[in-house]
JSON list of C-alpha atoms in Angstrom, two decimals:
[
{"chain": "A", "resi": 1, "resn": "MET", "atom": "CA", "xyz": [15.48, 14.27, -5.84]},
{"chain": "A", "resi": 2, "resn": "SER", "atom": "CA", "xyz": [13.63, 17.52, -5.22]},
{"chain": "A", "resi": 3, "resn": "LEU", "atom": "CA", "xyz": [12.74, 19.29, -2.02]},
{"chain": "A", "resi": 4, "resn": "ALA", "atom": "CA", "xyz": [10.00, 21.53, -0.77]},
{"chain": "A", "resi": 5, "resn": "PRO", "atom": "CA", "xyz": [11.05, 24.93, 0.57]},
{"chain": "A", "resi": 6, "resn": "VAL", "atom": "CA", "xyz": [13.08, 24.61, 3.75]},
{"chain": "A", "resi": 7, "resn": "LYS", "atom": "CA", "xyz": [11.02, 24.95, 6.90]},
{"chain": "A", "resi": 8, "resn": "PRO", "atom": "CA", "xyz": [11.91, 24.54, 10.56]},
{"chain": "A", "resi": 9, "resn": "ALA", "atom": "CA", "xyz": [11.86, 20.88, 11.55]},
{"chain": "A", "resi": 10, "resn": "VAL", "atom": "CA", "xyz": [13.31, 18.63, 14.19]},
{"chain": "A", "resi": 11, "resn": "PRO", "atom": "CA", "xyz": [15.36, 15.61, 13.13]},
{"chain": "A", "resi": 12, "resn": "PRO", "atom": "CA", "xyz": [12.94, 12.73, 12.53]},
{"chain": "A", "resi": 13, "resn": "LYS", "atom": "CA", "xyz": [12.80, 9.99, 15.11]},
{"chain": "A", "resi": 14, "resn": "ALA", "atom": "CA", "xyz": [10.60, 7.68, 13.05]},
{"chain": "A", "resi": 15, "resn": "ILE", "atom": "CA", "xyz": [9.79, 6.82, 9.46]},
{"chain": "A", "resi": 16, "resn": "LEU", "atom": "CA", "xyz": [6.67, 5.02, 8.29]},
{"chain": "A", "resi": 17, "resn": "PHE", "atom": "CA", "xyz": [6.01, 3.51, 4.88]},
{"chain": "A", "resi": 18, "resn": "ASP", "atom": "CA", "xyz": [3.24, 2.71, 2.50]},
{"chain": "A", "resi": 19, "resn": "LEU", "atom": "CA", "xyz": [3.77, -0.81, 1.11]},
{"chain": "A", "resi": 20, "resn": "ASP", "atom": "CA", "xyz": [2.42, -1.53, -2.39]},
{"chain": "A", "resi": 21, "resn": "ASP", "atom": "CA", "xyz": [4.31, 0.37, -5.12]},
{"chain": "A", "resi": 22, "resn": "THR", "atom": "CA", "xyz": [6.54, 1.92, -2.48]},
{"chain": "A", "resi": 23, "resn": "LEU", "atom": "CA", "xyz": [8.48, -1.12, -1.28]},
{"chain": "A", "resi": 24, "resn": "TRP", "atom": "CA", "xyz": [7.64, -3.40, -4.23]},
{"chain": "A", "resi": 25, "resn": "PRO", "atom": "CA", "xyz": [5.82, -3.18, -7.58]},
{"chain": "A", "resi": 26, "resn": "ILE", "atom": "CA", "xyz": [2.29, -4.48, -7.14]},
{"chain": "A", "resi": 27, "resn": "ALA", "atom": "CA", "xyz": [0.67, -4.42, -10.60]},
{"chain": "A", "resi": 28, "resn": "PRO", "atom": "CA", "xyz": [2.41, -7.55, -11.96]},
{"chain": "A", "resi": 29, "resn": "VAL", "atom": "CA", "xyz": [1.75, -9.38, -8.69]},
{"chain": "A", "resi": 30, "resn": "ILE", "atom": "CA", "xyz": [-1.97, -8.58, -8.77]},
{"chain": "A", "resi": 31, "resn": "ALA", "atom": "CA", "xyz": [-2.16, -9.51, -12.46]},
{"chain": "A", "resi": 32, "resn": "ALA", "atom": "CA", "xyz": [-0.60, -12.90, -11.74]},
{"chain": "A", "resi": 33, "resn": "ALA", "atom": "CA", "xyz": [-2.83, -13.43, -8.70]},
{"chain": "A", "resi": 34, "resn": "GLU", "atom": "CA", "xyz": [-5.96, -12.60, -10.68]},
{"chain": "A", "resi": 35, "resn": "THR", "atom": "CA", "xyz": [-4.95, -15.03, -13.43]},
{"chain": "A", "resi": 36, "resn": "LEU", "atom": "CA", "xyz": [-4.39, -17.78, -10.86]},
{"chain": "A", "resi": 37, "resn": "LEU", "atom": "CA", "xyz": [-7.73, -16.96, -9.24]},
{"chain": "A", "resi": 38, "resn": "HIS", "atom": "CA", "xyz": [-9.57, -17.09, -12.56]},
{"chain": "A", "resi": 39, "resn": "ASP", "atom": "CA", "xyz": [-7.97, -20.45, -13.38]},
{"chain": "A", "resi": 40, "resn": "TRP", "atom": "CA", "xyz": [-9.14, -21.70, -9.98]},
{"chain": "A", "resi": 41, "resn": "LEU", "atom": "CA", "xyz": [-12.65, -20.45, -10.72]},
{"chain": "A", "resi": 42, "resn": "ALA", "atom": "CA", "xyz": [-12.63, -22.27, -14.06]},
{"chain": "A", "resi": 43, "resn": "THR", "atom": "CA", "xyz": [-12.14, -25.53, -12.17]},
{"chain": "A", "resi": 44, "resn": "HIS", "atom": "CA", "xyz": [-14.22, -24.95, -9.04]},
{"chain": "A", "resi": 45, "resn": "ALA", "atom": "CA", "xyz": [-16.89, -22.46, -10.17]},
{"chain": "A", "resi": 46, "resn": "PRO", "atom": "CA", "xyz": [-16.93, -22.73, -13.97]},
{"chain": "A", "resi": 47, "resn": "LYS", "atom": "CA", "xyz": [-20.10, -20.70, -14.46]},
{"chain": "A", "resi": 48, "resn": "VAL", "atom": "CA", "xyz": [-18.42, -17.71, -12.81]},
{"chain": "A", "resi": 49, "resn": "ALA", "atom": "CA", "xyz": [-15.30, -18.06, -14.95]},
{"chain": "A", "resi": 50, "resn": "GLN", "atom": "CA", "xyz": [-17.37, -18.37, -18.12]},
{"chain": "A", "resi": 51, "resn": "GLN", "atom": "CA", "xyz": [-19.60, -15.37, -17.46]},
{"chain": "A", "resi": 52, "resn": "PHE", "atom": "CA", "xyz": [-17.09, -13.08, -15.72]},
{"chain": "A", "resi": 53, "resn": "SER", "atom": "CA", "xyz": [-13.67, -12.43, -17.24]},
{"chain": "A", "resi": 54, "resn": "ILE", "atom": "CA", "xyz": [-10.85, -10.97, -15.17]},
{"chain": "A", "resi": 55, "resn": "GLU", "atom": "CA", "xyz": [-11.57, -7.55, -16.69]},
{"chain": "A", "resi": 56, "resn": "VAL", "atom": "CA", "xyz": [-15.31, -7.74, -16.07]},
{"chain": "A", "resi": 57, "resn": "LEU", "atom": "CA", "xyz": [-14.71, -8.68, -12.43]},
{"chain": "A", "resi": 58, "resn": "ARG", "atom": "CA", "xyz": [-12.31, -5.75, -12.13]},
{"chain": "A", "resi": 59, "resn": "GLN", "atom": "CA", "xyz": [-14.81, -3.29, -13.60]},
{"chain": "A", "resi": 60, "resn": "HIS", "atom": "CA", "xyz": [-17.50, -4.52, -11.24]},
{"chain": "A", "resi": 61, "resn": "ARG", "atom": "CA", "xyz": [-15.15, -3.99, -8.28]},
{"chain": "A", "resi": 62, "resn": "LEU", "atom": "CA", "xyz": [-14.31, -0.47, -9.42]},
{"chain": "A", "resi": 63, "resn": "ALA", "atom": "CA", "xyz": [-18.00, 0.37, -9.72]},
{"chain": "A", "resi": 64, "resn": "MET", "atom": "CA", "xyz": [-18.62, -1.06, -6.26]},
{"chain": "A", "resi": 65, "resn": "LEU", "atom": "CA", "xyz": [-15.71, 0.95, -4.85]},
{"chain": "A", "resi": 66, "resn": "ASN", "atom": "CA", "xyz": [-17.08, 4.13, -6.41]},
{"chain": "A", "resi": 67, "resn": "GLU", "atom": "CA", "xyz": [-20.48, 3.49, -4.83]},
{"chain": "A", "resi": 68, "resn": "GLN", "atom": "CA", "xyz": [-19.09, 2.33, -1.49]},
{"chain": "A", "resi": 69, "resn": "PRO", "atom": "CA", "xyz": [-15.79, 4.19, -0.85]},
{"chain": "A", "resi": 70, "resn": "HIS", "atom": "CA", "xyz": [-15.44, 2.63, 2.61]},
{"chain": "A", "resi": 71, "resn": "PHE", "atom": "CA", "xyz": [-13.97, -0.37, 0.76]},
{"chain": "A", "resi": 72, "resn": "HIS", "atom": "CA", "xyz": [-10.75, 1.67, 0.35]},
{"chain": "A", "resi": 73, "resn": "GLY", "atom": "CA", "xyz": [-9.99, 0.53, 3.87]},
{"chain": "A", "resi": 74, "resn": "ASN", "atom": "CA", "xyz": [-10.46, -3.17, 3.14]},
{"chain": "A", "resi": 75, "resn": "LEU", "atom": "CA", "xyz": [-9.66, -4.10, -0.43]},
{"chain": "A", "resi": 76, "resn": "ILE", "atom": "CA", "xyz": [-9.83, -7.83, 0.19]},
{"chain": "A", "resi": 77, "resn": "GLU", "atom": "CA", "xyz": [-13.42, -7.42, 1.40]},
{"chain": "A", "resi": 78, "resn": "LEU", "atom": "CA", "xyz": [-14.10, -5.48, -1.80]},
{"chain": "A", "resi": 79, "resn": "ARG", "atom": "CA", "xyz": [-12.80, -8.45, -3.78]},
{"chain": "A", "resi": 80, "resn": "ARG", "atom": "CA", "xyz": [-14.84, -10.85, -1.66]},
{"chain": "A", "resi": 81, "resn": "ALA", "atom": "CA", "xyz": [-18.00, -8.78, -2.19]},
{"chain": "A", "resi": 82, "resn": "GLY", "atom": "CA", "xyz": [-17.40, -8.73, -5.94]},
{"chain": "A", "resi": 83, "resn": "LEU", "atom": "CA", "xyz": [-16.97, -12.49, -6.06]},
{"chain": "A", "resi": 84, "resn": "LEU", "atom": "CA", "xyz": [-20.08, -13.06, -3.97]},
{"chain": "A", "resi": 85, "resn": "THR", "atom": "CA", "xyz": [-22.08, -10.99, -6.46]},
{"chain": "A", "resi": 86, "resn": "ALA", "atom": "CA", "xyz": [-20.69, -13.06, -9.34]},
{"chain": "A", "resi": 87, "resn": "PHE", "atom": "CA", "xyz": [-21.37, -16.35, -7.56]},
{"chain": "A", "resi": 88, "resn": "GLU", "atom": "CA", "xyz": [-24.94, -15.31, -6.79]},
{"chain": "A", "resi": 89, "resn": "ALA", "atom": "CA", "xyz": [-25.52, -14.17, -10.37]},
{"chain": "A", "resi": 90, "resn": "THR", "atom": "CA", "xyz": [-24.43, -17.54, -11.78]},
{"chain": "A", "resi": 91, "resn": "GLY", "atom": "CA", "xyz": [-25.88, -19.81, -9.14]},
{"chain": "A", "resi": 92, "resn": "GLU", "atom": "CA", "xyz": [-22.53, -21.14, -7.99]},
{"chain": "A", "resi": 93, "resn": "ASP", "atom": "CA", "xyz": [-22.08, -22.09, -4.33]},
{"chain": "A", "resi": 94, "resn": "PRO", "atom": "CA", "xyz": [-21.06, -18.90, -2.42]},
{"chain": "A", "resi": 95, "resn": "ALA", "atom": "CA", "xyz": [-19.36, -21.10, 0.18]},
{"chain": "A", "resi": 96, "resn": "LEU", "atom": "CA", "xyz": [-16.54, -21.47, -2.36]},
{"chain": "A", "resi": 97, "resn": "VAL", "atom": "CA", "xyz": [-15.68, -17.76, -2.18]},
{"chain": "A", "resi": 98, "resn": "ASP", "atom": "CA", "xyz": [-13.46, -18.24, 0.87]},
{"chain": "A", "resi": 99, "resn": "GLY", "atom": "CA", "xyz": [-11.38, -20.76, -1.06]},
{"chain": "A", "resi": 100, "resn": "ALA", "atom": "CA", "xyz": [-11.13, -18.38, -3.98]},
{"chain": "A", "resi": 101, "resn": "ILE", "atom": "CA", "xyz": [-9.93, -15.57, -1.71]},
{"chain": "A", "resi": 102, "resn": "ALA", "atom": "CA", "xyz": [-7.35, -17.87, -0.14]},
{"chain": "A", "resi": 103, "resn": "GLN", "atom": "CA", "xyz": [-5.95, -18.63, -3.60]},
{"chain": "A", "resi": 104, "resn": "PHE", "atom": "CA", "xyz": [-5.74, -14.96, -4.43]},
{"chain": "A", "resi": 105, "resn": "LEU", "atom": "CA", "xyz": [-4.08, -13.98, -1.15]},
{"chain": "A", "resi": 106, "resn": "ALA", "atom": "CA", "xyz": [-1.41, -16.66, -1.46]},
{"chain": "A", "resi": 107, "resn": "ALA", "atom": "CA", "xyz": [-0.41, -15.32, -4.87]},
{"chain": "A", "resi": 108, "resn": "ARG", "atom": "CA", "xyz": [-0.81, -11.69, -3.83]},
{"chain": "A", "resi": 109, "resn": "HIS", "atom": "CA", "xyz": [1.97, -12.08, -1.26]},
{"chain": "A", "resi": 110, "resn": "ARG", "atom": "CA", "xyz": [4.56, -13.24, -3.81]},
{"chain": "A", "resi": 111, "resn": "VAL", "atom": "CA", "xyz": [6.06, -9.77, -4.00]},
{"chain": "A", "resi": 112, "resn": "GLN", "atom": "CA", "xyz": [9.67, -8.90, -4.77]},
{"chain": "A", "resi": 113, "resn": "PRO", "atom": "CA", "xyz": [10.99, -5.76, -3.05]},
{"chain": "A", "resi": 114, "resn": "TYR", "atom": "CA", "xyz": [12.82, -3.23, -5.17]},
{"chain": "A", "resi": 115, "resn": "ASP", "atom": "CA", "xyz": [16.56, -3.84, -5.03]},
{"chain": "A", "resi": 116, "resn": "ASP", "atom": "CA", "xyz": [17.20, -0.74, -2.93]},
{"chain": "A", "resi": 117, "resn": "VAL", "atom": "CA", "xyz": [14.62, -1.53, -0.24]},
{"chain": "A", "resi": 118, "resn": "LEU", "atom": "CA", "xyz": [16.33, -4.08, 2.02]},
{"chain": "A", "resi": 119, "resn": "PRO", "atom": "CA", "xyz": [19.64, -2.15, 2.29]},
{"chain": "A", "resi": 120, "resn": "GLY", "atom": "CA", "xyz": [17.66, 1.02, 2.91]},
{"chain": "A", "resi": 121, "resn": "LEU", "atom": "CA", "xyz": [15.52, -0.51, 5.65]},
{"chain": "A", "resi": 122, "resn": "ALA", "atom": "CA", "xyz": [18.63, -1.88, 7.33]},
{"chain": "A", "resi": 123, "resn": "TRP", "atom": "CA", "xyz": [20.23, 1.59, 7.32]},
{"chain": "A", "resi": 124, "resn": "MET", "atom": "CA", "xyz": [17.13, 3.25, 8.68]},
{"chain": "A", "resi": 125, "resn": "GLY", "atom": "CA", "xyz": [16.59, 0.58, 11.31]},
{"chain": "A", "resi": 126, "resn": "GLN", "atom": "CA", "xyz": [19.90, 1.49, 12.89]},
{"chain": "A", "resi": 127, "resn": "ARG", "atom": "CA", "xyz": [19.01, 5.17, 13.15]},
{"chain": "A", "resi": 128, "resn": "MET", "atom": "CA", "xyz": [15.24, 5.51, 13.44]},
{"chain": "A", "resi": 129, "resn": "LEU", "atom": "CA", "xyz": [12.05, 3.74, 14.42]},
{"chain": "A", "resi": 130, "resn": "VAL", "atom": "CA", "xyz": [10.49, 2.13, 11.34]},
{"chain": "A", "resi": 131, "resn": "GLY", "atom": "CA", "xyz": [6.81, 1.38, 10.76]},
{"chain": "A", "resi": 132, "resn": "SER", "atom": "CA", "xyz": [4.21, 0.92, 8.04]},
{"chain": "A", "resi": 133, "resn": "ILE", "atom": "CA", "xyz": [0.69, 2.14, 7.38]},
{"chain": "A", "resi": 134, "resn": "SER", "atom": "CA", "xyz": [-1.20, 0.60, 4.49]},
{"chain": "A", "resi": 135, "resn": "ASN", "atom": "CA", "xyz": [-4.65, 0.54, 2.93]},
{"chain": "A", "resi": 136, "resn": "GLY", "atom": "CA", "xyz": [-3.73, -2.76, 1.26]},
{"chain": "A", "resi": 137, "resn": "ASN", "atom": "CA", "xyz": [-3.80, -6.32, 2.52]},
{"chain": "A", "resi": 138, "resn": "ALA", "atom": "CA", "xyz": [-0.11, -7.22, 2.43]},
{"chain": "A", "resi": 139, "resn": "ASP", "atom": "CA", "xyz": [1.07, -9.20, 5.46]},
{"chain": "A", "resi": 140, "resn": "LEU", "atom": "CA", "xyz": [4.70, -8.42, 6.26]},
{"chain": "A", "resi": 141, "resn": "GLU", "atom": "CA", "xyz": [5.05, -11.66, 8.20]},
{"chain": "A", "resi": 142, "resn": "ILE", "atom": "CA", "xyz": [4.07, -13.70, 5.16]},
{"chain": "A", "resi": 143, "resn": "ILE", "atom": "CA", "xyz": [6.27, -11.61, 2.87]},
{"chain": "A", "resi": 144, "resn": "GLY", "atom": "CA", "xyz": [9.23, -11.98, 5.25]},
{"chain": "A", "resi": 145, "resn": "LEU", "atom": "CA", "xyz": [9.87, -8.31, 6.03]},
{"chain": "A", "resi": 146, "resn": "ALA", "atom": "CA", "xyz": [8.23, -7.98, 9.44]},
{"chain": "A", "resi": 147, "resn": "GLN", "atom": "CA", "xyz": [11.55, -7.90, 11.27]},
{"chain": "A", "resi": 148, "resn": "HIS", "atom": "CA", "xyz": [12.30, -4.49, 9.76]},
{"chain": "A", "resi": 149, "resn": "PHE", "atom": "CA", "xyz": [9.19, -2.83, 11.24]},
{"chain": "A", "resi": 150, "resn": "LYS", "atom": "CA", "xyz": [8.42, -1.95, 14.85]},
{"chain": "A", "resi": 151, "resn": "VAL", "atom": "CA", "xyz": [4.78, -1.22, 13.98]},
{"chain": "A", "resi": 152, "resn": "SER", "atom": "CA", "xyz": [2.55, -2.19, 11.06]},
{"chain": "A", "resi": 153, "resn": "ILE", "atom": "CA", "xyz": [-0.98, -0.78, 10.77]},
{"chain": "A", "resi": 154, "resn": "ALA", "atom": "CA", "xyz": [-3.46, -2.00, 8.16]},
{"chain": "A", "resi": 155, "resn": "ALA", "atom": "CA", "xyz": [-6.58, 0.03, 7.46]},
{"chain": "A", "resi": 156, "resn": "SER", "atom": "CA", "xyz": [-8.62, -3.18, 7.43]},
{"chain": "A", "resi": 157, "resn": "ASP", "atom": "CA", "xyz": [-7.70, -3.77, 11.09]},
{"chain": "A", "resi": 158, "resn": "PHE", "atom": "CA", "xyz": [-7.71, -0.14, 12.18]},
{"chain": "A", "resi": 159, "resn": "GLY", "atom": "CA", "xyz": [-11.13, 0.59, 10.71]},
{"chain": "A", "resi": 160, "resn": "VAL", "atom": "CA", "xyz": [-10.17, 3.85, 9.00]},
{"chain": "A", "resi": 161, "resn": "ALA", "atom": "CA", "xyz": [-8.16, 4.24, 5.79]},
{"chain": "A", "resi": 162, "resn": "LYS", "atom": "CA", "xyz": [-5.64, 6.75, 4.49]},
{"chain": "A", "resi": 163, "resn": "PRO", "atom": "CA", "xyz": [-5.82, 9.69, 3.90]},
{"chain": "A", "resi": 164, "resn": "ASP", "atom": "CA", "xyz": [-7.72, 10.07, 7.19]},
{"chain": "A", "resi": 165, "resn": "ALA", "atom": "CA", "xyz": [-5.38, 11.69, 9.72]},
{"chain": "A", "resi": 166, "resn": "SER", "atom": "CA", "xyz": [-6.33, 9.26, 12.47]},
{"chain": "A", "resi": 167, "resn": "ILE", "atom": "CA", "xyz": [-4.50, 6.30, 10.95]},
{"chain": "A", "resi": 168, "resn": "PHE", "atom": "CA", "xyz": [-1.29, 8.35, 10.60]},
{"chain": "A", "resi": 169, "resn": "LEU", "atom": "CA", "xyz": [-1.63, 9.61, 14.16]},
{"chain": "A", "resi": 170, "resn": "ALA", "atom": "CA", "xyz": [-2.11, 6.03, 15.34]},
{"chain": "A", "resi": 171, "resn": "GLY", "atom": "CA", "xyz": [1.14, 5.03, 13.65]},
{"chain": "A", "resi": 172, "resn": "CYS", "atom": "CA", "xyz": [3.01, 7.85, 15.37]},
{"chain": "A", "resi": 173, "resn": "ALA", "atom": "CA", "xyz": [1.45, 7.01, 18.72]},
{"chain": "A", "resi": 174, "resn": "ALA", "atom": "CA", "xyz": [2.36, 3.35, 18.37]},
{"chain": "A", "resi": 175, "resn": "LEU", "atom": "CA", "xyz": [5.99, 4.36, 17.85]},
{"chain": "A", "resi": 176, "resn": "GLY", "atom": "CA", "xyz": [5.87, 6.86, 20.69]},
{"chain": "A", "resi": 177, "resn": "VAL", "atom": "CA", "xyz": [6.65, 9.93, 18.59]},
{"chain": "A", "resi": 178, "resn": "ALA", "atom": "CA", "xyz": [4.82, 13.15, 17.80]},
{"chain": "A", "resi": 179, "resn": "PRO", "atom": "CA", "xyz": [3.69, 13.67, 14.18]},
{"chain": "A", "resi": 180, "resn": "HIS", "atom": "CA", "xyz": [6.29, 16.39, 13.59]},
{"chain": "A", "resi": 181, "resn": "GLU", "atom": "CA", "xyz": [8.97, 13.90, 14.63]},
{"chain": "A", "resi": 182, "resn": "ALA", "atom": "CA", "xyz": [7.94, 11.41, 11.94]},
{"chain": "A", "resi": 183, "resn": "VAL", "atom": "CA", "xyz": [8.25, 11.03, 8.17]},
{"chain": "A", "resi": 184, "resn": "TYR", "atom": "CA", "xyz": [5.84, 9.13, 5.95]},
{"chain": "A", "resi": 185, "resn": "VAL", "atom": "CA", "xyz": [6.90, 7.71, 2.58]},
{"chain": "A", "resi": 186, "resn": "GLY", "atom": "CA", "xyz": [4.47, 6.63, -0.11]},
{"chain": "A", "resi": 187, "resn": "ASP", "atom": "CA", "xyz": [3.79, 6.58, -3.84]},
{"chain": "A", "resi": 188, "resn": "ASP", "atom": "CA", "xyz": [0.31, 8.14, -3.83]},
{"chain": "A", "resi": 189, "resn": "LEU", "atom": "CA", "xyz": [-0.01, 11.92, -3.75]},
{"chain": "A", "resi": 190, "resn": "TYR", "atom": "CA", "xyz": [-3.51, 11.89, -2.27]},
{"chain": "A", "resi": 191, "resn": "PHE", "atom": "CA", "xyz": [-3.57, 8.96, 0.14]},
{"chain": "A", "resi": 192, "resn": "ASP", "atom": "CA", "xyz": [0.06, 9.21, 1.23]},
{"chain": "A", "resi": 193, "resn": "VAL", "atom": "CA", "xyz": [1.42, 12.74, 0.83]},
{"chain": "A", "resi": 194, "resn": "THR", "atom": "CA", "xyz": [-1.61, 14.89, 1.58]},
{"chain": "A", "resi": 195, "resn": "GLY", "atom": "CA", "xyz": [-2.80, 12.41, 4.18]},
{"chain": "A", "resi": 196, "resn": "ALA", "atom": "CA", "xyz": [0.46, 12.43, 6.12]},
{"chain": "A", "resi": 197, "resn": "GLN", "atom": "CA", "xyz": [0.91, 16.19, 5.84]},
{"chain": "A", "resi": 198, "resn": "GLY", "atom": "CA", "xyz": [-2.65, 16.68, 7.05]},
{"chain": "A", "resi": 199, "resn": "ALA", "atom": "CA", "xyz": [-1.70, 14.73, 10.17]},
{"chain": "A", "resi": 200, "resn": "GLY", "atom": "CA", "xyz": [1.31, 16.98, 10.79]},
{"chain": "A", "resi": 201, "resn": "MET", "atom": "CA", "xyz": [3.98, 14.64, 9.42]},
{"chain": "A", "resi": 202, "resn": "ARG", "atom": "CA", "xyz": [6.65, 15.25, 6.83]},
{"chain": "A", "resi": 203, "resn": "ALA", "atom": "CA", "xyz": [5.76, 13.39, 3.64]},
{"chain": "A", "resi": 204, "resn": "VAL", "atom": "CA", "xyz": [8.08, 12.00, 0.97]},
{"chain": "A", "resi": 205, "resn": "TRP", "atom": "CA", "xyz": [6.66, 11.13, -2.41]},
{"chain": "A", "resi": 206, "resn": "MET", "atom": "CA", "xyz": [8.34, 7.94, -3.68]},
{"chain": "A", "resi": 207, "resn": "ASN", "atom": "CA", "xyz": [8.15, 8.76, -7.37]},
{"chain": "A", "resi": 208, "resn": "ARG", "atom": "CA", "xyz": [9.94, 5.89, -9.11]},
{"chain": "A", "resi": 209, "resn": "LYS", "atom": "CA", "xyz": [8.39, 6.73, -12.50]},
{"chain": "A", "resi": 210, "resn": "GLY", "atom": "CA", "xyz": [9.58, 10.32, -12.71]},
{"chain": "A", "resi": 211, "resn": "SER", "atom": "CA", "xyz": [6.06, 11.73, -12.81]},
{"chain": "A", "resi": 212, "resn": "ASP", "atom": "CA", "xyz": [5.26, 15.43, -12.46]},
{"chain": "A", "resi": 213, "resn": "ALA", "atom": "CA", "xyz": [1.68, 14.74, -11.35]},
{"chain": "A", "resi": 214, "resn": "HIS", "atom": "CA", "xyz": [2.20, 16.75, -8.17]},
{"chain": "A", "resi": 215, "resn": "LEU", "atom": "CA", "xyz": [2.28, 19.96, -10.21]},
{"chain": "A", "resi": 216, "resn": "ALA", "atom": "CA", "xyz": [-1.20, 19.52, -11.66]},
{"chain": "A", "resi": 217, "resn": "ALA", "atom": "CA", "xyz": [-2.46, 18.20, -8.32]},
{"chain": "A", "resi": 218, "resn": "GLY", "atom": "CA", "xyz": [-1.10, 21.21, -6.44]},
{"chain": "A", "resi": 219, "resn": "VAL", "atom": "CA", "xyz": [0.60, 18.93, -3.92]},
{"chain": "A", "resi": 220, "resn": "GLN", "atom": "CA", "xyz": [3.97, 19.87, -2.46]},
{"chain": "A", "resi": 221, "resn": "PRO", "atom": "CA", "xyz": [5.74, 16.91, -0.85]},
{"chain": "A", "resi": 222, "resn": "ASP", "atom": "CA", "xyz": [8.51, 17.62, 1.63]},
{"chain": "A", "resi": 223, "resn": "ALA", "atom": "CA", "xyz": [10.75, 15.66, -0.73]},
{"chain": "A", "resi": 224, "resn": "ILE", "atom": "CA", "xyz": [10.39, 13.75, -3.98]},
{"chain": "A", "resi": 225, "resn": "CYS", "atom": "CA", "xyz": [12.64, 10.70, -4.31]},
{"chain": "A", "resi": 226, "resn": "ALA", "atom": "CA", "xyz": [13.05, 8.35, -7.25]},
{"chain": "A", "resi": 227, "resn": "ASN", "atom": "CA", "xyz": [14.44, 5.52, -5.14]},
{"chain": "A", "resi": 228, "resn": "PHE", "atom": "CA", "xyz": [15.69, 4.60, -1.68]},
{"chain": "A", "resi": 229, "resn": "ASP", "atom": "CA", "xyz": [19.17, 5.94, -2.41]},
{"chain": "A", "resi": 230, "resn": "GLU", "atom": "CA", "xyz": [17.72, 9.43, -2.79]},
{"chain": "A", "resi": 231, "resn": "LEU", "atom": "CA", "xyz": [15.54, 8.87, 0.27]},
{"chain": "A", "resi": 232, "resn": "LEU", "atom": "CA", "xyz": [18.59, 8.01, 2.38]},
{"chain": "A", "resi": 233, "resn": "LEU", "atom": "CA", "xyz": [20.39, 11.14, 1.19]},
{"chain": "A", "resi": 234, "resn": "TRP", "atom": "CA", "xyz": [17.42, 13.27, 2.16]},
{"chain": "A", "resi": 235, "resn": "LEU", "atom": "CA", "xyz": [17.14, 11.55, 5.53]},
{"chain": "A", "resi": 236, "resn": "GLN", "atom": "CA", "xyz": [20.81, 12.15, 6.22]},
{"chain": "A", "resi": 237, "resn": "GLY", "atom": "CA", "xyz": [20.21, 15.84, 5.74]},
{"chain": "A", "resi": 238, "resn": "GLN", "atom": "CA", "xyz": [17.17, 15.76, 8.03]},
{"chain": "A", "resi": 239, "resn": "LEU", "atom": "CA", "xyz": [19.03, 13.83, 10.72]},
{"chain": "A", "resi": 240, "resn": "GLU", "atom": "CA", "xyz": [21.88, 16.37, 10.67]},
{"chain": "A", "resi": 241, "resn": "ASP", "atom": "CA", "xyz": [19.57, 19.36, 11.26]}
]
């Protein structure tokens, strides 16, 4: 664990989390979901599956995201738009896209939290208000973690995505705390750390891979933690101030 230089701060009253790659690993889940989706396409829209591999669909989505960055706030709509383009290109019935998305979403929610997450959330829930702010499309009710969070804000519902300050401020307001009374924890230096700090919050970089990317990026998180055990140690120090 590493810390930014000490600065005056009040003990935090609330902590808010990013979800994907902060509470659970998402890459293997998405890979499995995309394989299931492609298998479904092979049965229900075979022309799409034959002409568009998983990788080709992914590259098309990335190009679409680059051209239309507003999709950062609604990644499932990005996936839907990509599929619609593929269906139209092959002459398959676009009415089937909703079924394809349903298949993907069901698999996308089969996440497994890191081992340290549930004990950590339980500890924090006894001491602080806990919330989440995400650009992704994870549903905590479906996953079975909703009981740990007082507030959950998804960019797709809010209409604005991280790193925009307004979504962080909305999370603080929903919990009834000022930004300087809240901590945000996430794995992305740009969307999570700089976004939260820009809104006046303390930001913890959940750096489970031991990266030093913050140095090249010129980003200085308030703390860098490799896991929830280190996060709890840092929080204990903040709560004692």
